[in-house]
Coordinates of C-alpha atoms in Angstrom, one line a residue:
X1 CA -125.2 -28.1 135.1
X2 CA -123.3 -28.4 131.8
X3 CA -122.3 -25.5 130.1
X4 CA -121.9 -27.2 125.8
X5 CA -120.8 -25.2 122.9
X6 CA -121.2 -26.0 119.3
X7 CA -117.8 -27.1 119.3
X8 CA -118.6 -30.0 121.4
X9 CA -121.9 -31.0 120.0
X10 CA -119.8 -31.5 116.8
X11 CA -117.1 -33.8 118.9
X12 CA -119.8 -36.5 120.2
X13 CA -122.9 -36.5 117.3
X14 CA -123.1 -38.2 114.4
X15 CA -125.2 -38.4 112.0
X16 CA -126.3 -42.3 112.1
X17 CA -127.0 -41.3 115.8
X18 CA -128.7 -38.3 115.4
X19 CA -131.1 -40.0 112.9
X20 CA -131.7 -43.0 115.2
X21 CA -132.2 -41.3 118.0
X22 CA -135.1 -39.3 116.4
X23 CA -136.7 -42.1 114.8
X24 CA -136.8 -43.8 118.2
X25 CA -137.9 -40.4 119.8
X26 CA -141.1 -40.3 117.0
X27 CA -141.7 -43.8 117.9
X28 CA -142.5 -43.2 121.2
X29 CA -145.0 -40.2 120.2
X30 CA -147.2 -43.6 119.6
X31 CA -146.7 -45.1 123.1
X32 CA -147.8 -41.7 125.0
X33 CA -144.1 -41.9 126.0
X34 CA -142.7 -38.3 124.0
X35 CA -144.6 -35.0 123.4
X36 CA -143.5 -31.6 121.7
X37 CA -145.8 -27.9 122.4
X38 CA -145.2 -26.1 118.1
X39 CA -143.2 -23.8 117.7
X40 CA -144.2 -20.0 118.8
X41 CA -142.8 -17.3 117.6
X42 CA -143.3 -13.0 118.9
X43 CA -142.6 -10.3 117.0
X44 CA -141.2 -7.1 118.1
X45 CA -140.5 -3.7 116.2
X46 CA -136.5 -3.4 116.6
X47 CA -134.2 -0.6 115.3
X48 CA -134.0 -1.2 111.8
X49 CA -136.7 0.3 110.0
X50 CA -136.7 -2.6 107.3
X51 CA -136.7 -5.6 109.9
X52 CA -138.2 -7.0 113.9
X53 CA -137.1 -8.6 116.5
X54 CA -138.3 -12.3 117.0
X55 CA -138.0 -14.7 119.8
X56 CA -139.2 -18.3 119.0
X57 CA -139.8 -20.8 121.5
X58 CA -139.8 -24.7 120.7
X59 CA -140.5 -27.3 123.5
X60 CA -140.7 -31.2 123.9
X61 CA -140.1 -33.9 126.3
X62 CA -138.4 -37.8 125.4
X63 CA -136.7 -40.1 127.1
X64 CA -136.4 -38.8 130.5
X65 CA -135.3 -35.3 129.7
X66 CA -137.5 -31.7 128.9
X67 CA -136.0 -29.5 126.1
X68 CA -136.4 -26.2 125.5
X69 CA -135.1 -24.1 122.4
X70 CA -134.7 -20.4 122.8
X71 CA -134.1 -18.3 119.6
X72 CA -133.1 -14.4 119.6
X73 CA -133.1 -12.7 116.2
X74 CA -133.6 -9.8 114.2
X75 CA -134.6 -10.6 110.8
X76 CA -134.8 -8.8 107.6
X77 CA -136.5 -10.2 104.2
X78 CA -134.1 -8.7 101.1
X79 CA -135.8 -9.1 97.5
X80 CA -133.1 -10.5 95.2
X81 CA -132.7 -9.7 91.9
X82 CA -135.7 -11.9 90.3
X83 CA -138.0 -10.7 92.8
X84 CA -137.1 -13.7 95.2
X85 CA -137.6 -12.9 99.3
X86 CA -135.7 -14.6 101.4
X87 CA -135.2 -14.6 105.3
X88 CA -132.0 -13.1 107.1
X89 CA -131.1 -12.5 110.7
X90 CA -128.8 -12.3 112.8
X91 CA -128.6 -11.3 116.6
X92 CA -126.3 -8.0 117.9
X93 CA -124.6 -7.9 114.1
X94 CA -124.6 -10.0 111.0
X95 CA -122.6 -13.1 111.5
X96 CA -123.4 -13.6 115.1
X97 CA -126.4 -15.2 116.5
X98 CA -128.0 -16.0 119.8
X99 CA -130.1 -20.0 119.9
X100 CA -129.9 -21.9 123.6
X101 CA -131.1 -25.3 124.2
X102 CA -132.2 -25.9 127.7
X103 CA -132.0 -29.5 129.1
X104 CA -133.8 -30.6 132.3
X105 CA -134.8 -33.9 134.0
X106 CA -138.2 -35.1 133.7
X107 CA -137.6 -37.4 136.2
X108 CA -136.5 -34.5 139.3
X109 CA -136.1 -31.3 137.5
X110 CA -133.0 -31.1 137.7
X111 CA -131.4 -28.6 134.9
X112 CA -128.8 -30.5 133.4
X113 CA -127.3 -28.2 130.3
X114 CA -127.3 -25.3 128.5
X115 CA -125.7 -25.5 125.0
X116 CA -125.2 -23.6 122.0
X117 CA -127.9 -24.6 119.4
X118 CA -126.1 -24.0 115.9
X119 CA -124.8 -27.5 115.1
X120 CA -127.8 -29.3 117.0
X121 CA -129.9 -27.4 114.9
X122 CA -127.9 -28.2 111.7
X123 CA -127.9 -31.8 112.5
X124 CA -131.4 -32.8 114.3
X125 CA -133.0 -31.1 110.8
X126 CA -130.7 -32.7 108.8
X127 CA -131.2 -36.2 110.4
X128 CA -134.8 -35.4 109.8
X129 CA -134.3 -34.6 106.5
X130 CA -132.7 -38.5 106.5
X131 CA -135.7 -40.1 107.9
X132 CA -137.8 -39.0 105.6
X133 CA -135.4 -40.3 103.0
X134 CA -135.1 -43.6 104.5
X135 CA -138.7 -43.8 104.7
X136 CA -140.2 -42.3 101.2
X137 CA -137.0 -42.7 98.4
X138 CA -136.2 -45.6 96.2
X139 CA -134.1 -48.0 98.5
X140 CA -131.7 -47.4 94.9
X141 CA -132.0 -43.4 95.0
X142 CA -128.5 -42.4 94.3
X143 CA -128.3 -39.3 92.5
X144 CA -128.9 -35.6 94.4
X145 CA -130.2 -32.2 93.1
X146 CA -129.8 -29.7 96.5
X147 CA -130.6 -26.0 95.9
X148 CA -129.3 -24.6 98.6
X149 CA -125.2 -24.5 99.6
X150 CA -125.4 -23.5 103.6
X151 CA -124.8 -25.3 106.8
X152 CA -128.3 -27.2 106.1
X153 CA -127.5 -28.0 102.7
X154 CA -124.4 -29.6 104.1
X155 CA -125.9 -31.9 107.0
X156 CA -129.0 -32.7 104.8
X157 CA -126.6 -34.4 101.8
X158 CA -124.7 -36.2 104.8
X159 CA -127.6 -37.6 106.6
X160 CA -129.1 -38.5 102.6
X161 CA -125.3 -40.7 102.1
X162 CA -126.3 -42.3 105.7
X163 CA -129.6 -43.9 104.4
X164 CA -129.2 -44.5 100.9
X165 CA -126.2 -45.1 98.6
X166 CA -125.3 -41.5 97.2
X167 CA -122.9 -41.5 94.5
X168 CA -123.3 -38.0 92.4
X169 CA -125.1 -34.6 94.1
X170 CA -125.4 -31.4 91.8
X171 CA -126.1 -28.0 93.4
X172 CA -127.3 -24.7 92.6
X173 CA -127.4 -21.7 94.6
X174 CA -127.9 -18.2 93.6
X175 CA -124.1 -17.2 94.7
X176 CA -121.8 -19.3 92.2
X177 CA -119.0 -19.0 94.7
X178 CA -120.6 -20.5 97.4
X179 CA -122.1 -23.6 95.5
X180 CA -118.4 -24.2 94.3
X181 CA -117.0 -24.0 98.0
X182 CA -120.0 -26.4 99.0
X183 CA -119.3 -28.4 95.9
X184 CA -115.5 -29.0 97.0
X185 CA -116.0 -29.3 100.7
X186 CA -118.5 -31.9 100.3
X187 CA -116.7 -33.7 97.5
X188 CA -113.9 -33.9 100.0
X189 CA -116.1 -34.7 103.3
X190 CA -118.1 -37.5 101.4
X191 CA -115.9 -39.0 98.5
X192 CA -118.9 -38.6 96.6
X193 CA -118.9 -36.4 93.0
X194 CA -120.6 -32.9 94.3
X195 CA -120.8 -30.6 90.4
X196 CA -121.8 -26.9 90.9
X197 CA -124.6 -26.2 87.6
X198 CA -125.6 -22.9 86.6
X199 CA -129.5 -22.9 87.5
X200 CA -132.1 -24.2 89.9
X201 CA -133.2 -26.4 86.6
X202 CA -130.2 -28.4 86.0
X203 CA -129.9 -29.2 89.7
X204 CA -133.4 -30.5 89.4
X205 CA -132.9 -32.4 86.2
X206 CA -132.8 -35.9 86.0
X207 CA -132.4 -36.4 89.9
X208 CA -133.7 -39.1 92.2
X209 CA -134.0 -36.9 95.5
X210 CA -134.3 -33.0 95.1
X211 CA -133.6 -31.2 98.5
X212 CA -134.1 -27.6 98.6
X213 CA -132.2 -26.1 101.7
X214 CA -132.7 -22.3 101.6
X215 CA -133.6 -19.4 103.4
X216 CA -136.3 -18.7 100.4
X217 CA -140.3 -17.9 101.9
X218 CA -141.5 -18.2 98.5
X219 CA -141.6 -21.6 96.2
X220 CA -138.0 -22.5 94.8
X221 CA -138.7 -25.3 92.4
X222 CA -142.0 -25.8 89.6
X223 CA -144.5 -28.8 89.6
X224 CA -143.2 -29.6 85.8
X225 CA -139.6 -30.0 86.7
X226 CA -140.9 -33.0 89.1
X227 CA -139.8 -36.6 87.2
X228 CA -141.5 -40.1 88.1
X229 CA -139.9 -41.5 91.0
X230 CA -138.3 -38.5 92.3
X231 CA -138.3 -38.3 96.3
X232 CA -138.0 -34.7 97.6
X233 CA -137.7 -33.1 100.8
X234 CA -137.8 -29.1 101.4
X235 CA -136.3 -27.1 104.8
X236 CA -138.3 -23.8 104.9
X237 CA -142.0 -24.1 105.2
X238 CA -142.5 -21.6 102.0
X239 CA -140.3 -23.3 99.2
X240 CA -143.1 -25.7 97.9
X241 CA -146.3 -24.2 96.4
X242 CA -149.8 -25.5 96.2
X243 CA -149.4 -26.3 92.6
X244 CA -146.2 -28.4 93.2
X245 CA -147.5 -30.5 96.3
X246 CA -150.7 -31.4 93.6
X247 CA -147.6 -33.3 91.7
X248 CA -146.9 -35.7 95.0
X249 CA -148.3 -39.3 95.2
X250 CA -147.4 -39.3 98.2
X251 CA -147.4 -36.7 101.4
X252 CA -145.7 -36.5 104.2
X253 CA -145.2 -34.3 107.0
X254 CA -143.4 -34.8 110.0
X255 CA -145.7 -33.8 112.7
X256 CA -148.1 -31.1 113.0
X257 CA -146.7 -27.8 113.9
X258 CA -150.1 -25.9 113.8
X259 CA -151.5 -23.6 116.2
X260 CA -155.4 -23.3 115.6
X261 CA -155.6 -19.9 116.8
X262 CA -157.4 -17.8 115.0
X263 CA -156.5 -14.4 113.5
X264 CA -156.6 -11.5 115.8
X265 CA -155.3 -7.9 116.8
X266 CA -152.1 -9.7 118.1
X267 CA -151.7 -13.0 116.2
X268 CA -151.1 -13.5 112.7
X269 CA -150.7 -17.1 110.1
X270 CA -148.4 -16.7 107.5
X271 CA -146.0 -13.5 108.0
X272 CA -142.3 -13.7 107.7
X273 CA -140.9 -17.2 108.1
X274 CA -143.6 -18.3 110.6
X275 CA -146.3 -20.5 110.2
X276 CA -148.2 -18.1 112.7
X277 CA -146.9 -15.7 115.6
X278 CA -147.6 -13.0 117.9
X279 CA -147.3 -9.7 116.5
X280 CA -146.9 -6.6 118.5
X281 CA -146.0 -2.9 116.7
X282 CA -148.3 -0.7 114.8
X283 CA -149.7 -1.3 111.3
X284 CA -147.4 0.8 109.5
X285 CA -145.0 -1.4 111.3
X286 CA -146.0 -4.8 110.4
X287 CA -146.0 -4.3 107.1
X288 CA -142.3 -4.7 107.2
X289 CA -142.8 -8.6 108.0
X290 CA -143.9 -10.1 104.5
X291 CA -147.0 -12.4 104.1
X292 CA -145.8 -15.6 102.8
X293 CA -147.3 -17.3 99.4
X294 CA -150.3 -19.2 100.3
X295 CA -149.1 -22.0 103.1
X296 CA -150.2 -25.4 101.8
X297 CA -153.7 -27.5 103.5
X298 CA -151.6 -29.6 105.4
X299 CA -154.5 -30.8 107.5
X300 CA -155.0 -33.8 105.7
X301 CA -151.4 -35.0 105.1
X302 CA -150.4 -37.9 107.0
X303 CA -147.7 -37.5 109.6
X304 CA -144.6 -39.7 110.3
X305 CA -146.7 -41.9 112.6
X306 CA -149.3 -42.7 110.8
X307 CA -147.0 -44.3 108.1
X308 CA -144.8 -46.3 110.4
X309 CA -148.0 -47.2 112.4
X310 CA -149.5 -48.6 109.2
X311 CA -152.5 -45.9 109.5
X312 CA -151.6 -44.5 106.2
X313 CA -149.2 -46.2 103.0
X314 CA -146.1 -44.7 102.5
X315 CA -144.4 -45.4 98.5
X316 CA -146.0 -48.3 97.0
X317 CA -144.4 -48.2 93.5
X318 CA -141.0 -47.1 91.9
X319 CA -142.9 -44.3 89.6
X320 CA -144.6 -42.3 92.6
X321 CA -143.2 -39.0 93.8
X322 CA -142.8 -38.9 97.3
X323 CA -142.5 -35.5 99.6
X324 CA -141.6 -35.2 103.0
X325 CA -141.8 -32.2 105.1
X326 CA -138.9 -31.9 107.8
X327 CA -141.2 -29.6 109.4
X328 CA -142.9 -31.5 112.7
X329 CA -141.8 -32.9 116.2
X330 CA -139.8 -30.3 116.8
X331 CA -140.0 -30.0 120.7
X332 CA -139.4 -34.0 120.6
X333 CA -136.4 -33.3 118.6
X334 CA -134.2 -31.0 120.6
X335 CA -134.7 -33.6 123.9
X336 CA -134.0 -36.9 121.7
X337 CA -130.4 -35.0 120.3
X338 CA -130.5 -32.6 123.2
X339 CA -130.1 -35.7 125.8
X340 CA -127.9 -37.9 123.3
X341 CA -125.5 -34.9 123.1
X342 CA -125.5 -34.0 126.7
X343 CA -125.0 -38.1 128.1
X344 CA -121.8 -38.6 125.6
X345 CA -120.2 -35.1 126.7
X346 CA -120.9 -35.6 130.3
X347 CA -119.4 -39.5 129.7
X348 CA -116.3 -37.6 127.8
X349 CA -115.6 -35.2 130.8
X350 CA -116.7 -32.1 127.6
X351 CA -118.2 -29.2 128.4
X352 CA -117.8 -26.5 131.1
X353 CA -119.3 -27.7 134.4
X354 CA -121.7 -25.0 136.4
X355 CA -122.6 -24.9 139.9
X356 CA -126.9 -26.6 140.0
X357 CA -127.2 -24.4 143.0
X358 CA -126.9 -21.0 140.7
X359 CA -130.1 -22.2 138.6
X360 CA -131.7 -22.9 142.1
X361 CA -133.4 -20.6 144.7
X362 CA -135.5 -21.1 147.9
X363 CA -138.6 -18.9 147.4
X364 CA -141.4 -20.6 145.3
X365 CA -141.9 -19.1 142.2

């Protein structure tokens, strides 16, 4: 059993490989060969009077190897200034947070890792963020508008550069300091021109991909500032609104991530962050956990498959706006990067090695 911190998963993954893998990993979704469970999260009244505690589960299965992603969080939804909600956690205090991967054998059962899932995270979204990019924008697509200046921000405009040939990026986010650090690290990291502007509108403006990488759960960009040919691609399942998706020629979403459950005493669509979840607390208490705008029909989107299957076209002229949705194939995800990042750290001699006979016991479960 490997014991794998962030610090390692940043020594043996690139992007290239994260991408590929995952693309090979969606591939096999075809072929019966890879499957993912959607994400579920639970919801549980915490001490802050303003916030809950969540635990969100992900699961999936590639290659040889089961995945499964743990997350432990108490989240909070401040209101900035022009009446924006956005999404914060954390887990004991702010700046410290609690996400596992667990990595088995689907050949034996064997557990095989634990690791720390910060930098997976970062990159298997990011690298999905690059699929979609290689698959939907102008093979020429060279100019970037990211809202958005975080750790997803970062590994989204780095897996963009690894599919098509970036050569300028501008960025708005709403602290100026932060879009300026971004700006120069990223500059720096690239050798690519990355210009902090002044509003969400000039990073939009004149663009040929617009990536918005926030922690927003309502929309962050308007269907008029959308130009001909534009690709764009969006982290948090909130930041594009009905009226904007109307603008796209062309749809995409990763994979389905929907639970058809319907509403009851205990399970809710559409609160917080989550596309649906298990709610426990009393009613006074769940109205701390914000309903999201209006989620968009994704029922009749195609899905990554169906374009690289031929079932459905992807962009068929230079004019169309394109839209892909890094939200899908989650499960399958963590187990394609999961394993990749696991085989090169065991090949390196990386990680901390545990004892297999402390995750096993003789009495049947």
């Amino acid at each position: 059993m490997l014991l794998i911190n962030n610090e390692v998963v940043a020594q043996v993954l690139t992007m290239r490989e994260c991408i590929e893998v995952q693309e090979a990993a969606f591939s096999a979704l075809l072929e019966g060969k890879a499957i993912y469970r959607p994400r579920i999260d639970t919801y549980v009244p915490c001490d802050r009077e303003d916030g809950y505690y969540r635990f969100g589960t992900v699961e999936g299965s590639s290659g040889g190897y089961y995945a499964v992603r743990l997350k432990s969080d108490i989240v909070h939804w401040p209101r900035g200034e022009d009446g924006s909600t956005s999404e914060n956690k954390y887990c004991l205090q702010p700046g410290t947070f609690c996400g596992l991967v667990i990595l088995y054998s689907a050949g034996n059962g064997e557990p095989l890792a634990i690791m720390n899932d910060g930098h997976l995270q970062h990159m298997r979204v990011g690298g999905a963020a690059g699929i979609g990019t290689r698959l939907l924008a102008r093979e020429d697509a060279s100019v970037v508008g990211m809202l958005g200046s975080g750790g997803m921000a970062r590994t989204f405009l780095e897996a963009y550069c690894a599919v098509r040939p970036i050569k300028k990026v501008k960025v708005f986010s709403r602290n100026p300091t932060n879009r300026k650090r971004y700006a120069a690290e990223m500059t720096q990291a690239l050798g690519i021109e990355v210009t902090p502007v002044d509003s969400a509108r000039e990073a939009v403006r004149g663009v040929d991909i617009l990536s918005t990488c926030t922690d927003s759960i309502t929309p962050t960009i308007k269907p008029d500032w959308l130009e001909p040919g534009m690709h764009v691609v969006n982290l948090g399942p909130r930041e594009i609104s009905a009226d904007t998706a109307a603008r796209f020629d062309v749809k995409v979403q990763q994979g389905n991530e929907v639970l058809d459950i319907p509403e009851s005493t205990m399970y809710r669509k559409g609160v917080g962050g989550s596309h649906g979840a298990f709610v426990m607390g009393t009613e006074v208490q769940q109205q701390r956990i914000p309903r999201a705008t209006k989620n968009l029909k994704l029922g009749d989107w195609p899905v990554y498959t169906d374009i690289i299957s031929g079932k459905a076209p992807g962009r068929t002229s230079r004019e169309q706006i394109t839209h892909y949705r890094t939200i899908g194939n989650w499960g399958v995800q963590f187990s394609s990067v999961g394993s990749l990042v696991y085989r090169k750290a065991k090949a390196a001699g990386l990680g901390h090695e545990l004892p297999t006979e402390w995750f096993l016991q003789d009495i049947r479960n």
